[in-house]
PDB file of C-alpha atoms in Angstrom:
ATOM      1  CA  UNK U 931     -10.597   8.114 -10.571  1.00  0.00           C
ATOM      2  CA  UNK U 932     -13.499   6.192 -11.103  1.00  0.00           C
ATOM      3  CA  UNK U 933     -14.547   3.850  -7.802  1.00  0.00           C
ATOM      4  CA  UNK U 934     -15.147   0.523  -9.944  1.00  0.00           C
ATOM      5  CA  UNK U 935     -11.616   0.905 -11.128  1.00  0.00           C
ATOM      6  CA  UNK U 936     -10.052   1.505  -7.933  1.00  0.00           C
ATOM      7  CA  UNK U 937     -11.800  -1.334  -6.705  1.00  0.00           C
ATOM      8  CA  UNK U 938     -10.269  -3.249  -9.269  1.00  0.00           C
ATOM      9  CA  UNK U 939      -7.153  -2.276  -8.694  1.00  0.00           C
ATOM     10  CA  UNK U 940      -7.324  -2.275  -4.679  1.00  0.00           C
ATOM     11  CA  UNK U 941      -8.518  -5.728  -4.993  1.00  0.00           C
ATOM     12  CA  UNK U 942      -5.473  -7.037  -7.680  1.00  0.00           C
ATOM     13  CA  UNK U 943      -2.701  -5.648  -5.099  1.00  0.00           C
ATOM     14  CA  UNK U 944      -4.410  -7.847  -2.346  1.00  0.00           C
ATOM     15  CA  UNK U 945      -4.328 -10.154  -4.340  1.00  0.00           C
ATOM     16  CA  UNK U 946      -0.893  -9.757  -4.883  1.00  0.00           C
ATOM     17  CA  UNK U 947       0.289  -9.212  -1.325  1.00  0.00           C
ATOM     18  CA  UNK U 948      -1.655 -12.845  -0.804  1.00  0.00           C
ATOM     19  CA  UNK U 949       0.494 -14.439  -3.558  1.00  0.00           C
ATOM     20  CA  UNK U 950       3.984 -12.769  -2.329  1.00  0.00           C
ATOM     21  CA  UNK U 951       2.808 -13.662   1.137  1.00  0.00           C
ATOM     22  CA  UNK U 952       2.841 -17.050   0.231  1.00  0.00           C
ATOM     23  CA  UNK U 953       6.034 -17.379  -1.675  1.00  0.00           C
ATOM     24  CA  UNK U 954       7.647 -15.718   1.146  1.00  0.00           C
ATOM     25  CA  UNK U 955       6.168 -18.258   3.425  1.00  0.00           C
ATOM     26  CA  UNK U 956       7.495 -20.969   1.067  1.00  0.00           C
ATOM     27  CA  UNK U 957      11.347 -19.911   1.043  1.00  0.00           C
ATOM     28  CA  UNK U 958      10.956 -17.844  -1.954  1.00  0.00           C
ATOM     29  CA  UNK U 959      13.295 -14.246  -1.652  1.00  0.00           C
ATOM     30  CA  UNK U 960      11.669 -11.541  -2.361  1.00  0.00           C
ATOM     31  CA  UNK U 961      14.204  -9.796  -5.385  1.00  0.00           C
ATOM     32  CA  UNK U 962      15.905  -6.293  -4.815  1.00  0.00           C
ATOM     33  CA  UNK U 963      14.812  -5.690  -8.452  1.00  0.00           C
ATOM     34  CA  UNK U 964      12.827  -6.907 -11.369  1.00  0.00           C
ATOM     35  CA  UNK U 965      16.354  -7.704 -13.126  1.00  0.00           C
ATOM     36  CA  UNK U 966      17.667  -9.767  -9.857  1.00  0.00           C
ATOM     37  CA  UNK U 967      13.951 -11.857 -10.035  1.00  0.00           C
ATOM     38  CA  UNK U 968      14.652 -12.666 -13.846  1.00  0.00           C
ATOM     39  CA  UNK U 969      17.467 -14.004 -13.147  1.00  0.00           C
ATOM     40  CA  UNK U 970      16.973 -15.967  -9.851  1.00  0.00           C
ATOM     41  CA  UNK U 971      17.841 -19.526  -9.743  1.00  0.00           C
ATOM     42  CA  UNK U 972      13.688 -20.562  -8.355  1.00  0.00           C
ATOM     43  CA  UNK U 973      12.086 -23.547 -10.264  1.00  0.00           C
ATOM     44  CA  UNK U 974      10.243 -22.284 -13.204  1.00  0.00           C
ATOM     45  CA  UNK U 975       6.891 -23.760 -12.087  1.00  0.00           C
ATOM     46  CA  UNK U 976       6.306 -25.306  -9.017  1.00  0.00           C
ATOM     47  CA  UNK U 977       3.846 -25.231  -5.342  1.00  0.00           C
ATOM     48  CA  UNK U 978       3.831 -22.976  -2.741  1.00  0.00           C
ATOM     49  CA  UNK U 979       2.607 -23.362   0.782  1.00  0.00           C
ATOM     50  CA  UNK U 980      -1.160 -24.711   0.695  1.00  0.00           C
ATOM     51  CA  UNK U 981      -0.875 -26.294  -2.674  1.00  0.00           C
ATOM     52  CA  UNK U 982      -1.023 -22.672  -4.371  1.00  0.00           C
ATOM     53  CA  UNK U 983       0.564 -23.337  -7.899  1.00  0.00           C
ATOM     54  CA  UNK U 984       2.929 -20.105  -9.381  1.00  0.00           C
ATOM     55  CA  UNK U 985       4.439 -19.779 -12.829  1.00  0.00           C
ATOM     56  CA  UNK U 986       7.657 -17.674 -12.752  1.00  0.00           C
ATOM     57  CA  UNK U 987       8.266 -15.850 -15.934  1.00  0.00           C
ATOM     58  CA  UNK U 988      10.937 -12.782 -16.551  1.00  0.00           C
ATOM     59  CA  UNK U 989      10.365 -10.125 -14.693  1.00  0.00           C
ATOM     60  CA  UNK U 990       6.993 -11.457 -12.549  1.00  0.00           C
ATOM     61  CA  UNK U 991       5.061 -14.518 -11.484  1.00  0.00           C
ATOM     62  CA  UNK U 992       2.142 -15.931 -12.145  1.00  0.00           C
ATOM     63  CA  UNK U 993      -0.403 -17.447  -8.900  1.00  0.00           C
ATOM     64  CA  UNK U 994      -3.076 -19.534  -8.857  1.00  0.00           C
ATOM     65  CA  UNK U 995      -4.886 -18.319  -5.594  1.00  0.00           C
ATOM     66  CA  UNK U 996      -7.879 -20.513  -4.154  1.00  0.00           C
ATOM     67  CA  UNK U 997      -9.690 -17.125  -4.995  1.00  0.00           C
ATOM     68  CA  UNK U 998      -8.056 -16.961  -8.734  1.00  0.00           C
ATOM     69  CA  UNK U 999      -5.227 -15.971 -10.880  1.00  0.00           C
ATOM     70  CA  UNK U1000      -2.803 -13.216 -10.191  1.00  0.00           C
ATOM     71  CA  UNK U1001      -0.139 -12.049 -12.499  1.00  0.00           C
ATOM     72  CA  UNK U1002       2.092  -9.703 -11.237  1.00  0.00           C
ATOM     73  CA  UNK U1003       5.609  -8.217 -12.136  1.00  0.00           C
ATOM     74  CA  UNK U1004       8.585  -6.739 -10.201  1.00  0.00           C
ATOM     75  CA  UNK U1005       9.672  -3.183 -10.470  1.00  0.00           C
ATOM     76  CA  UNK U1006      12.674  -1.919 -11.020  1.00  0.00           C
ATOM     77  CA  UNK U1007      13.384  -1.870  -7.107  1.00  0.00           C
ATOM     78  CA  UNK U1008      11.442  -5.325  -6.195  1.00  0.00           C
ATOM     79  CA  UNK U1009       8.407  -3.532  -5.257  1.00  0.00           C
ATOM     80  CA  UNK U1010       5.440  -5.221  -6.582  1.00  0.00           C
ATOM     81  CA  UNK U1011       2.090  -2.846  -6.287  1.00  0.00           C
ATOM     82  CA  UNK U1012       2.770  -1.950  -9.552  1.00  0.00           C
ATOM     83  CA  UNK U1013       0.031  -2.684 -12.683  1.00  0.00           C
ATOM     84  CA  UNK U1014      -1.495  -2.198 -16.185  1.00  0.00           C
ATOM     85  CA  UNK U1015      -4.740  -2.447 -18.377  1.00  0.00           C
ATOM     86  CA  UNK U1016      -3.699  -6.051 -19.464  1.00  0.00           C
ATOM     87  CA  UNK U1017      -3.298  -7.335 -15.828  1.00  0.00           C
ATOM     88  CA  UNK U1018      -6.193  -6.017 -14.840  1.00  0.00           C
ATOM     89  CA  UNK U1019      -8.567  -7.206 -17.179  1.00  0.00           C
ATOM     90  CA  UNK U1020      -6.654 -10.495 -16.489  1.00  0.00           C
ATOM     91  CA  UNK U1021      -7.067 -10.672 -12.896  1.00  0.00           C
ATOM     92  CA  UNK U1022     -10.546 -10.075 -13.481  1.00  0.00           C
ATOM     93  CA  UNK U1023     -11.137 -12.181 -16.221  1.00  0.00           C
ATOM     94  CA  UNK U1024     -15.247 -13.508 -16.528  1.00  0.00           C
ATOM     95  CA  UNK U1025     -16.064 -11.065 -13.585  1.00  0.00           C
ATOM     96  CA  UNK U1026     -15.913  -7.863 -15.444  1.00  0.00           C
ATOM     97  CA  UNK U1027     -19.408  -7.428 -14.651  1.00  0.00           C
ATOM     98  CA  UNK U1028     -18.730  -7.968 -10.911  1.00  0.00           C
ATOM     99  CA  UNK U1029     -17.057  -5.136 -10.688  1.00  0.00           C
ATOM    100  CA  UNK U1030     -19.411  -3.032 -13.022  1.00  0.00           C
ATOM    101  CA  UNK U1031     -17.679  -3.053 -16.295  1.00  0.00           C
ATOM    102  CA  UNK U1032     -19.459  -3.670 -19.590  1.00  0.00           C
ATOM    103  CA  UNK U1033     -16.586  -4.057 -21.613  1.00  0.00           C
ATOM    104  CA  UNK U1034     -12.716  -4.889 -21.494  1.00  0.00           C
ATOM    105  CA  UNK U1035     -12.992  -1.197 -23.872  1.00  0.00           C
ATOM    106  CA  UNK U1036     -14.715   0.652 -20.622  1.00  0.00           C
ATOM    107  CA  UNK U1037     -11.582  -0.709 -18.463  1.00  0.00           C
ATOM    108  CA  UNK U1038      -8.877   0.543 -20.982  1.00  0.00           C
ATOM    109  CA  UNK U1039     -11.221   3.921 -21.430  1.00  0.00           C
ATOM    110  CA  UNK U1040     -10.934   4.456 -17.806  1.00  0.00           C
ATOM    111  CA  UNK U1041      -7.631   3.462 -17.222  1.00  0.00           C
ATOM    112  CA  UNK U1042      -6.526   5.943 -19.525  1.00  0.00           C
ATOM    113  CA  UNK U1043      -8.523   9.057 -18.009  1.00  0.00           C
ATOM    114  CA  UNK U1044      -7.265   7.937 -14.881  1.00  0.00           C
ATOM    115  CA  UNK U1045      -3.702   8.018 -16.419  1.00  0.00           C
ATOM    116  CA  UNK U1046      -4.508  11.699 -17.618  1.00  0.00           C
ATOM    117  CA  UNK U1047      -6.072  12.623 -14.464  1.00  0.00           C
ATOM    118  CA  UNK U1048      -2.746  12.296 -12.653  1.00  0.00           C
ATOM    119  CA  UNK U1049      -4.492   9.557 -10.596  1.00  0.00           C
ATOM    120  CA  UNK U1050      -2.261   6.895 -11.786  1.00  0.00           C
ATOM    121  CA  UNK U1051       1.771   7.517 -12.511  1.00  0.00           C
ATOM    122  CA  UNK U1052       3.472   5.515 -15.659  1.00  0.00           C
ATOM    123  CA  UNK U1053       6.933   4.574 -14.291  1.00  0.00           C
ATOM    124  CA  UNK U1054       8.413   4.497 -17.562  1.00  0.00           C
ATOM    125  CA  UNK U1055       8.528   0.812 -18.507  1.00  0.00           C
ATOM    126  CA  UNK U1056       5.389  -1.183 -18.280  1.00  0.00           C
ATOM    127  CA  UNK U1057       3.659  -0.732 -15.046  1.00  0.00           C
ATOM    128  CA  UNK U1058       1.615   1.875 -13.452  1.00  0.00           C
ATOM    129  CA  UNK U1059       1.409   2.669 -10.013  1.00  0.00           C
ATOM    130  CA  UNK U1060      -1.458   4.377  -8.397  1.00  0.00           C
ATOM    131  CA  UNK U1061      -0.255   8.435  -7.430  1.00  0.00           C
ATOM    132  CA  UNK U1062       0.084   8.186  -3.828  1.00  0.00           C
ATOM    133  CA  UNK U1063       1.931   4.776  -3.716  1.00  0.00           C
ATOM    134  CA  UNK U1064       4.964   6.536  -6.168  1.00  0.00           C
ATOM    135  CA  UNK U1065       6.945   8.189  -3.420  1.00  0.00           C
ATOM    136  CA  UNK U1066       7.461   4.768  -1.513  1.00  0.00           C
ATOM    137  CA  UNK U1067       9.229   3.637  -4.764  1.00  0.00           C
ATOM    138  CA  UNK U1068      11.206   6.368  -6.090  1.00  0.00           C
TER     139      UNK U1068
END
């Protein structure tokens, strides 16, 4: 897989592992799946601990980390390393070049070879999952 785009995507999960840190830390459960977080009875919108604001929508949650936005959703059995071209180039938004990209196209280009390199596993709905991390949600 190319390095910039495992970069990206090493630095997204952190990302997300700050954000789930932090609803944890705030009383938020963590869900059992993706269907048991859409239908959770957490406020809509709201603050977490340190003044971080999140946006829950079906199946995920958006964050709004001192260090940026993170949009994440849950798999089908809560985990949430999980991720796609979209969310990607979203987490990264007007720092594409930070990370070496020319283009949102060079991204999606990559993604894909990386897809039909075997390097990153589709898990049949919308999120990929980098190769190795697919046995720890099977």
């Amino acid at each position: 897989m190319d390095a910039r785009l495992l970069t990206l995507i090493h630095e997204y999960l952190s990302a997300i592992r700050s954000a789930v840190t932090l609803m944890v830390q705030s009383g938020i459960p963590l869900p059992s799946s993706n269907l048991e977080w859409a239908l959770n009875r957490i406020l809509g919108a709201g603050e977490l601990v340190g003044g971080v604001r999140y946006q829950k929508h079906g199946y995920g949650c958006e964050v709004f980390l001192l260090s940026g936005r993170v949009d994440f959703d849950f798999g089908a059995n809560g985990e949430y390393d999980g991720f796609d071209p979209w969310r990607l180039k979203s987490f990264a938004e007007g720092r594409l070049a930070e990370y070496g990209f020319s283009s949102e196209q060079e991204v999606d280009d990559l993604f894909g070879a990386a897809v039909q390199s075997g390097a990153l596993a589709y898990s049949g709905r919308t999120l990929y999952y980098l190769r190795r991390m697919l046995s720890s949600i099977s």
